Amino acid sequence: IPGRGYSTYALRILLPENVGRMGLKIETISTAYRVYVDGVLLGGIGKAEKTEKESVPQYIVDFYSFEASQQETIIVIQVSNFFHRKGGIWEGISLAGESSMRKQWIKDIASAIFLISAILIMGLYHIGIYLQRKVEYPSLYFGTFCLIIVLRTLATGEIFLTQLFPNLPWIVQIKLEYITFYTALPVFMLYMYNLFPADFKKPIYRIFNIIGVVFSIFVLLTPAYVFSY
């Protein structure tokens, strides 16, 4: 099945009696979808349609809940993708009791926020050191590396970037995801070179710099369907 186009996924689930409210956590689906449970539309992300002109891509990790009134439940997900080389359901879909699902989701969000905050503090601290002493180039590069990782963490995983900015265009989010990947390693190599100049030769980090710049320009100048290869 090609990555571009549209498709319908259906799953029949047999549940025990008196389950009550259920929680459904859906992660990245490329690049738009609608979800139904027993024929009832719960919601969706982006705009899933049969043509590229009508479709609107978007990535948001979302949570849905529904009353499991029957022992047999049918989950239907309609997906469309005309913007990325890989379409469809990328990640596992989690199903559990609504209460336990919400608690787990809160734990996941808290862990991600803690990680982002810790790396952000490290980055700002090292950049502050460089601003006080302009000869501390390792601090500048390490601080920059930390900020790049923060941006990448915001654009992936729980995708907080689209939670914080719901109107952020999908193409901006996906380009950030790729560019932060291509720039993190060259910046870290600059940090290592300035920290251990005797152990790192200039041609090594120059090669990484050239690769990072070329790939980043490629991402900036081409659509997602091309640079995602």
PDB file of C-alpha atoms in Angstrom:
ATOM      1  CA  ILE A   1       0.000   0.000   0.000  1.00  0.00           C
ATOM      2  CA  PRO A   2       1.552   3.378  -0.970  1.00  0.00           C
ATOM      3  CA  GLY A   3       2.119   6.141   1.564  1.00  0.00           C
ATOM      4  CA  ARG A   4       0.034   8.688  -0.347  1.00  0.00           C
ATOM      5  CA  GLY A   5      -3.743   8.441  -0.499  1.00  0.00           C
ATOM      6  CA  TYR A   6      -6.452   7.517   1.986  1.00  0.00           C
ATOM      7  CA  SER A   7      -7.488   4.424   3.895  1.00  0.00           C
ATOM      8  CA  THR A   8      -9.859   3.115   6.561  1.00  0.00           C
ATOM      9  CA  TYR A   9      -8.686   1.011   9.513  1.00  0.00           C
ATOM     10  CA  ALA A  10     -11.239  -0.993  11.492  1.00  0.00           C
ATOM     11  CA  LEU A  11     -10.817  -3.038  14.668  1.00  0.00           C
ATOM     12  CA  ARG A  12     -13.378  -5.159  16.507  1.00  0.00           C
ATOM     13  CA  ILE A  13     -12.718  -5.410  20.253  1.00  0.00           C
ATOM     14  CA  LEU A  14     -14.372  -7.854  22.643  1.00  0.00           C
ATOM     15  CA  LEU A  15     -14.657  -6.375  26.141  1.00  0.00           C
ATOM     16  CA  PRO A  16     -15.712  -7.860  29.489  1.00  0.00           C
ATOM     17  CA  GLU A  17     -19.029  -6.799  30.999  1.00  0.00           C
ATOM     18  CA  ASN A  18     -19.498  -3.484  32.848  1.00  0.00           C
ATOM     19  CA  VAL A  19     -16.196  -1.981  31.731  1.00  0.00           C
ATOM     20  CA  GLY A  20     -17.484   1.593  31.958  1.00  0.00           C
ATOM     21  CA  ARG A  21     -15.721   4.487  30.303  1.00  0.00           C
ATOM     22  CA  MET A  22     -12.689   3.673  28.171  1.00  0.00           C
ATOM     23  CA  GLY A  23      -9.765   5.854  27.162  1.00  0.00           C
ATOM     24  CA  LEU A  24      -8.154   5.840  23.725  1.00  0.00           C
ATOM     25  CA  LYS A  25      -4.756   7.496  23.212  1.00  0.00           C
ATOM     26  CA  ILE A  26      -3.752   8.037  19.588  1.00  0.00           C
ATOM     27  CA  GLU A  27      -0.232   9.179  18.780  1.00  0.00           C
ATOM     28  CA  THR A  28       1.238  10.181  15.415  1.00  0.00           C
ATOM     29  CA  ILE A  29      -0.920   9.348  12.403  1.00  0.00           C
ATOM     30  CA  SER A  30       0.340  10.611   9.059  1.00  0.00           C
ATOM     31  CA  THR A  31      -1.019  13.065   8.264  1.00  0.00           C
ATOM     32  CA  ALA A  32      -4.731  13.501   9.177  1.00  0.00           C
ATOM     33  CA  TYR A  33      -7.454  11.279  10.620  1.00  0.00           C
ATOM     34  CA  ARG A  34     -10.956  10.877  12.054  1.00  0.00           C
ATOM     35  CA  VAL A  35     -11.805   8.290  14.714  1.00  0.00           C
ATOM     36  CA  TYR A  36     -15.190   6.630  15.272  1.00  0.00           C
ATOM     37  CA  VAL A  37     -16.301   4.249  18.008  1.00  0.00           C
ATOM     38  CA  ASP A  38     -19.457   2.231  17.249  1.00  0.00           C
ATOM     39  CA  GLY A  39     -20.327   4.675  14.493  1.00  0.00           C
ATOM     40  CA  VAL A  40     -19.981   7.780  16.684  1.00  0.00           C
ATOM     41  CA  LEU A  41     -17.382  10.378  15.667  1.00  0.00           C
ATOM     42  CA  LEU A  42     -15.072  11.059  18.634  1.00  0.00           C
ATOM     43  CA  GLY A  43     -12.859  13.573  16.868  1.00  0.00           C
ATOM     44  CA  GLY A  44      -9.752  13.764  14.738  1.00  0.00           C
ATOM     45  CA  ILE A  45      -6.606  15.667  13.887  1.00  0.00           C
ATOM     46  CA  GLY A  46      -6.144  17.735  10.756  1.00  0.00           C
ATOM     47  CA  LYS A  47      -8.636  17.253   7.953  1.00  0.00           C
ATOM     48  CA  ALA A  48      -8.785  13.773   6.434  1.00  0.00           C
ATOM     49  CA  GLU A  49     -10.202  13.889   2.898  1.00  0.00           C
ATOM     50  CA  LYS A  50      -9.870  12.022  -0.400  1.00  0.00           C
ATOM     51  CA  THR A  51      -7.922  14.754  -2.234  1.00  0.00           C
ATOM     52  CA  GLU A  52      -4.774  16.734  -1.462  1.00  0.00           C
ATOM     53  CA  LYS A  53      -6.604  20.037  -2.005  1.00  0.00           C
ATOM     54  CA  GLU A  54      -9.211  19.261   0.678  1.00  0.00           C
ATOM     55  CA  SER A  55      -6.839  17.613   3.179  1.00  0.00           C
ATOM     56  CA  VAL A  56      -5.077  19.489   5.979  1.00  0.00           C
ATOM     57  CA  PRO A  57      -2.083  17.767   7.668  1.00  0.00           C
ATOM     58  CA  GLN A  58      -1.451  18.016  11.402  1.00  0.00           C
ATOM     59  CA  TYR A  59       0.378  16.099  14.152  1.00  0.00           C
ATOM     60  CA  ILE A  60      -1.075  16.141  17.670  1.00  0.00           C
ATOM     61  CA  VAL A  61      -1.078  13.381  20.287  1.00  0.00           C
ATOM     62  CA  ASP A  62      -4.693  13.223  21.473  1.00  0.00           C
ATOM     63  CA  PHE A  63      -6.875  11.434  24.007  1.00  0.00           C
ATOM     64  CA  TYR A  64     -10.477  10.286  23.520  1.00  0.00           C
ATOM     65  CA  SER A  65     -12.966   8.661  25.880  1.00  0.00           C
ATOM     66  CA  PHE A  66     -16.168   6.749  25.287  1.00  0.00           C
ATOM     67  CA  GLU A  67     -18.742   4.694  27.146  1.00  0.00           C
ATOM     68  CA  ALA A  68     -18.281   0.960  26.486  1.00  0.00           C
ATOM     69  CA  SER A  69     -21.969   0.064  26.614  1.00  0.00           C
ATOM     70  CA  GLN A  70     -21.538  -3.112  24.582  1.00  0.00           C
ATOM     71  CA  GLN A  71     -19.211  -6.078  24.884  1.00  0.00           C
ATOM     72  CA  GLU A  72     -18.333  -5.711  21.203  1.00  0.00           C
ATOM     73  CA  THR A  73     -16.824  -2.368  20.223  1.00  0.00           C
ATOM     74  CA  ILE A  74     -15.836  -1.300  16.707  1.00  0.00           C
ATOM     75  CA  ILE A  75     -13.107   1.319  16.324  1.00  0.00           C
ATOM     76  CA  VAL A  76     -12.797   2.894  12.857  1.00  0.00           C
ATOM     77  CA  ILE A  77     -10.033   5.337  11.884  1.00  0.00           C
ATOM     78  CA  GLN A  78     -10.140   7.132   8.536  1.00  0.00           C
ATOM     79  CA  VAL A  79      -6.692   8.345   7.470  1.00  0.00           C
ATOM     80  CA  SER A  80      -5.495  10.486   4.582  1.00  0.00           C
ATOM     81  CA  ASN A  81      -1.975  11.520   3.587  1.00  0.00           C
ATOM     82  CA  PHE A  82      -0.786  13.535   0.603  1.00  0.00           C
ATOM     83  CA  PHE A  83       2.137  15.368   2.207  1.00  0.00           C
ATOM     84  CA  HIS A  84       4.613  12.844   3.690  1.00  0.00           C
ATOM     85  CA  ARG A  85       6.276   9.878   2.009  1.00  0.00           C
ATOM     86  CA  LYS A  86       4.968   7.561   4.768  1.00  0.00           C
ATOM     87  CA  GLY A  87       1.267   7.584   5.543  1.00  0.00           C
ATOM     88  CA  GLY A  88      -0.972   5.789   7.990  1.00  0.00           C
ATOM     89  CA  ILE A  89      -0.803   4.810  11.643  1.00  0.00           C
ATOM     90  CA  TRP A  90       2.824   5.059  12.800  1.00  0.00           C
ATOM     91  CA  GLU A  91       2.563   4.419  16.521  1.00  0.00           C
ATOM     92  CA  GLY A  92       0.678   1.999  18.713  1.00  0.00           C
ATOM     93  CA  ILE A  93      -2.804   2.975  19.888  1.00  0.00           C
ATOM     94  CA  SER A  94      -3.432   2.619  23.619  1.00  0.00           C
ATOM     95  CA  LEU A  95      -6.775   1.453  25.015  1.00  0.00           C
ATOM     96  CA  ALA A  96      -7.584   1.153  28.733  1.00  0.00           C
ATOM     97  CA  GLY A  97      -9.965   2.366  31.403  1.00  0.00           C
ATOM     98  CA  GLU A  98     -10.381   6.137  31.150  1.00  0.00           C
ATOM     99  CA  SER A  99      -9.093   6.838  34.667  1.00  0.00           C
ATOM    100  CA  SER A 100      -5.913   4.740  34.397  1.00  0.00           C
ATOM    101  CA  MET A 101      -5.287   6.004  30.859  1.00  0.00           C
ATOM    102  CA  ARG A 102      -5.480   9.656  31.959  1.00  0.00           C
ATOM    103  CA  LYS A 103      -3.132   8.988  34.901  1.00  0.00           C
ATOM    104  CA  GLN A 104      -0.571   7.367  32.594  1.00  0.00           C
ATOM    105  CA  TRP A 105      -0.846  10.206  30.098  1.00  0.00           C
ATOM    106  CA  ILE A 106      -0.252  12.764  32.866  1.00  0.00           C
ATOM    107  CA  LYS A 107       2.847  10.803  33.959  1.00  0.00           C
ATOM    108  CA  ASP A 108       4.160  10.770  30.381  1.00  0.00           C
ATOM    109  CA  ILE A 109       3.588  14.516  30.036  1.00  0.00           C
ATOM    110  CA  ALA A 110       5.231  15.235  33.412  1.00  0.00           C
ATOM    111  CA  SER A 111       8.313  13.171  32.477  1.00  0.00           C
ATOM    112  CA  ALA A 112       8.634  14.964  29.133  1.00  0.00           C
ATOM    113  CA  ILE A 113       8.240  18.405  30.753  1.00  0.00           C
ATOM    114  CA  PHE A 114      10.891  17.535  33.362  1.00  0.00           C
ATOM    115  CA  LEU A 115      13.309  16.439  30.623  1.00  0.00           C
ATOM    116  CA  ILE A 116      12.686  19.554  28.512  1.00  0.00           C
ATOM    117  CA  SER A 117      13.066  21.851  31.542  1.00  0.00           C
ATOM    118  CA  ALA A 118      16.329  20.219  32.658  1.00  0.00           C
ATOM    119  CA  ILE A 119      17.918  20.470  29.202  1.00  0.00           C
ATOM    120  CA  LEU A 120      16.661  24.053  28.758  1.00  0.00           C
ATOM    121  CA  ILE A 121      18.218  25.117  32.074  1.00  0.00           C
ATOM    122  CA  MET A 122      21.536  23.505  31.109  1.00  0.00           C
ATOM    123  CA  GLY A 123      21.470  25.279  27.746  1.00  0.00           C
ATOM    124  CA  LEU A 124      20.696  28.719  29.147  1.00  0.00           C
ATOM    125  CA  TYR A 125      23.278  28.261  31.935  1.00  0.00           C
ATOM    126  CA  HIS A 126      26.110  27.482  29.490  1.00  0.00           C
ATOM    127  CA  ILE A 127      25.139  30.297  27.127  1.00  0.00           C
ATOM    128  CA  GLY A 128      25.163  32.606  30.173  1.00  0.00           C
ATOM    129  CA  ILE A 129      28.715  31.484  30.935  1.00  0.00           C
ATOM    130  CA  TYR A 130      29.740  32.347  27.369  1.00  0.00           C
ATOM    131  CA  LEU A 131      28.108  35.801  27.580  1.00  0.00           C
ATOM    132  CA  GLN A 132      30.144  36.532  30.713  1.00  0.00           C
ATOM    133  CA  ARG A 133      33.384  35.214  29.191  1.00  0.00           C
ATOM    134  CA  LYS A 134      33.437  35.432  25.386  1.00  0.00           C
ATOM    135  CA  VAL A 135      36.366  32.996  25.183  1.00  0.00           C
ATOM    136  CA  GLU A 136      34.241  30.108  26.531  1.00  0.00           C
ATOM    137  CA  TYR A 137      33.344  28.718  23.110  1.00  0.00           C
ATOM    138  CA  PRO A 138      32.705  25.170  24.431  1.00  0.00           C
ATOM    139  CA  SER A 139      29.986  26.618  26.681  1.00  0.00           C
ATOM    140  CA  LEU A 140      28.401  28.424  23.715  1.00  0.00           C
ATOM    141  CA  TYR A 141      28.323  25.288  21.567  1.00  0.00           C
ATOM    142  CA  PHE A 142      27.078  23.046  24.362  1.00  0.00           C
ATOM    143  CA  GLY A 143      24.346  25.559  25.278  1.00  0.00           C
ATOM    144  CA  THR A 144      23.301  25.801  21.630  1.00  0.00           C
ATOM    145  CA  PHE A 145      23.240  22.000  21.390  1.00  0.00           C
ATOM    146  CA  CYS A 146      20.928  21.846  24.439  1.00  0.00           C
ATOM    147  CA  LEU A 147      18.527  24.392  22.909  1.00  0.00           C
ATOM    148  CA  ILE A 148      18.420  22.402  19.659  1.00  0.00           C
ATOM    149  CA  ILE A 149      17.557  19.254  21.631  1.00  0.00           C
ATOM    150  CA  VAL A 150      14.795  21.157  23.450  1.00  0.00           C
ATOM    151  CA  LEU A 151      13.317  22.226  20.108  1.00  0.00           C
ATOM    152  CA  ARG A 152      13.501  18.675  18.787  1.00  0.00           C
ATOM    153  CA  THR A 153      11.861  17.279  21.936  1.00  0.00           C
ATOM    154  CA  LEU A 154       9.045  19.821  21.576  1.00  0.00           C
ATOM    155  CA  ALA A 155       8.524  18.791  17.943  1.00  0.00           C
ATOM    156  CA  THR A 156       8.543  15.011  18.576  1.00  0.00           C
ATOM    157  CA  GLY A 157       7.222  12.544  21.157  1.00  0.00           C
ATOM    158  CA  GLU A 158       4.210  14.170  22.814  1.00  0.00           C
ATOM    159  CA  ILE A 159       4.607  17.018  20.261  1.00  0.00           C
ATOM    160  CA  PHE A 160       4.156  19.849  22.775  1.00  0.00           C
ATOM    161  CA  LEU A 161       4.875  22.366  20.019  1.00  0.00           C
ATOM    162  CA  THR A 162       1.450  21.845  18.446  1.00  0.00           C
ATOM    163  CA  GLN A 163      -0.170  21.714  21.883  1.00  0.00           C
ATOM    164  CA  LEU A 164       1.332  25.118  22.690  1.00  0.00           C
ATOM    165  CA  PHE A 165       0.635  26.554  19.235  1.00  0.00           C
ATOM    166  CA  PRO A 166      -2.442  24.791  17.751  1.00  0.00           C
ATOM    167  CA  ASN A 167      -2.372  27.036  14.658  1.00  0.00           C
ATOM    168  CA  LEU A 168       1.277  26.264  13.882  1.00  0.00           C
ATOM    169  CA  PRO A 169       1.439  25.029  10.248  1.00  0.00           C
ATOM    170  CA  TRP A 170       2.260  21.343   9.956  1.00  0.00           C
ATOM    171  CA  ILE A 171       5.089  22.042   7.516  1.00  0.00           C
ATOM    172  CA  VAL A 172       6.846  24.258  10.105  1.00  0.00           C
ATOM    173  CA  GLN A 173       6.623  21.532  12.762  1.00  0.00           C
ATOM    174  CA  ILE A 174       7.897  18.784  10.438  1.00  0.00           C
ATOM    175  CA  LYS A 175      10.760  20.944   9.121  1.00  0.00           C
ATOM    176  CA  LEU A 176      11.797  21.730  12.717  1.00  0.00           C
ATOM    177  CA  GLU A 177      11.773  18.014  13.493  1.00  0.00           C
ATOM    178  CA  TYR A 178      14.202  17.292  10.639  1.00  0.00           C
ATOM    179  CA  ILE A 179      16.417  20.398  10.858  1.00  0.00           C
ATOM    180  CA  THR A 180      17.056  19.933  14.579  1.00  0.00           C
ATOM    181  CA  PHE A 181      18.161  16.378  13.784  1.00  0.00           C
ATOM    182  CA  TYR A 182      20.609  17.573  11.106  1.00  0.00           C
ATOM    183  CA  THR A 183      22.059  20.462  13.133  1.00  0.00           C
ATOM    184  CA  ALA A 184      22.457  18.795  16.542  1.00  0.00           C
ATOM    185  CA  LEU A 185      25.409  16.572  15.606  1.00  0.00           C
ATOM    186  CA  PRO A 186      27.534  19.288  13.880  1.00  0.00           C
ATOM    187  CA  VAL A 187      27.030  21.640  16.845  1.00  0.00           C
ATOM    188  CA  PHE A 188      27.995  18.864  19.274  1.00  0.00           C
ATOM    189  CA  MET A 189      31.092  18.120  17.148  1.00  0.00           C
ATOM    190  CA  LEU A 190      32.056  21.817  17.358  1.00  0.00           C
ATOM    191  CA  TYR A 191      31.717  21.568  21.128  1.00  0.00           C
ATOM    192  CA  MET A 192      33.963  18.490  21.264  1.00  0.00           C
ATOM    193  CA  TYR A 193      36.523  20.058  18.915  1.00  0.00           C
ATOM    194  CA  ASN A 194      36.792  23.225  21.044  1.00  0.00           C
ATOM    195  CA  LEU A 195      36.941  21.181  24.233  1.00  0.00           C
ATOM    196  CA  PHE A 196      39.559  18.693  22.958  1.00  0.00           C
ATOM    197  CA  PRO A 197      41.339  20.404  20.021  1.00  0.00           C
ATOM    198  CA  ALA A 198      44.275  17.992  20.184  1.00  0.00           C
ATOM    199  CA  ASP A 199      42.052  14.926  19.734  1.00  0.00           C
ATOM    200  CA  PHE A 200      39.723  16.247  16.996  1.00  0.00           C
ATOM    201  CA  LYS A 201      41.100  17.209  13.600  1.00  0.00           C
ATOM    202  CA  LYS A 202      39.543  20.085  11.661  1.00  0.00           C
ATOM    203  CA  PRO A 203      38.555  17.982   8.614  1.00  0.00           C
ATOM    204  CA  ILE A 204      36.356  15.771  10.842  1.00  0.00           C
ATOM    205  CA  TYR A 205      34.143  18.491  12.231  1.00  0.00           C
ATOM    206  CA  ARG A 206      34.156  20.354   8.900  1.00  0.00           C
ATOM    207  CA  ILE A 207      32.677  17.284   7.224  1.00  0.00           C
ATOM    208  CA  PHE A 208      29.901  17.144   9.840  1.00  0.00           C
ATOM    209  CA  ASN A 209      29.276  20.877   9.411  1.00  0.00           C
ATOM    210  CA  ILE A 210      28.961  20.575   5.635  1.00  0.00           C
ATOM    211  CA  ILE A 211      26.594  17.594   5.925  1.00  0.00           C
ATOM    212  CA  GLY A 212      24.436  19.404   8.492  1.00  0.00           C
ATOM    213  CA  VAL A 213      24.222  22.611   6.413  1.00  0.00           C
ATOM    214  CA  VAL A 214      23.489  20.801   3.130  1.00  0.00           C
ATOM    215  CA  PHE A 215      20.767  18.611   4.629  1.00  0.00           C
ATOM    216  CA  SER A 216      19.205  21.570   6.465  1.00  0.00           C
ATOM    217  CA  ILE A 217      19.065  23.647   3.258  1.00  0.00           C
ATOM    218  CA  PHE A 218      17.532  20.656   1.471  1.00  0.00           C
ATOM    219  CA  VAL A 219      14.785  20.508   4.116  1.00  0.00           C
ATOM    220  CA  LEU A 220      14.137  24.255   3.864  1.00  0.00           C
ATOM    221  CA  LEU A 221      13.848  24.259   0.062  1.00  0.00           C
ATOM    222  CA  THR A 222      11.847  21.079  -0.608  1.00  0.00           C
ATOM    223  CA  PRO A 223       8.373  19.821   0.387  1.00  0.00           C
ATOM    224  CA  ALA A 224       7.976  17.177   3.093  1.00  0.00           C
ATOM    225  CA  TYR A 225       7.190  14.455   0.573  1.00  0.00           C
ATOM    226  CA  VAL A 226      10.725  14.952  -0.850  1.00  0.00           C
ATOM    227  CA  PHE A 227      12.918  15.695   2.186  1.00  0.00           C
ATOM    228  CA  SER A 228      11.295  12.940   4.278  1.00  0.00           C
ATOM    229  CA  TYR A 229      13.231  10.449   2.142  1.00  0.00           C
TER     230      TYR A 229
END
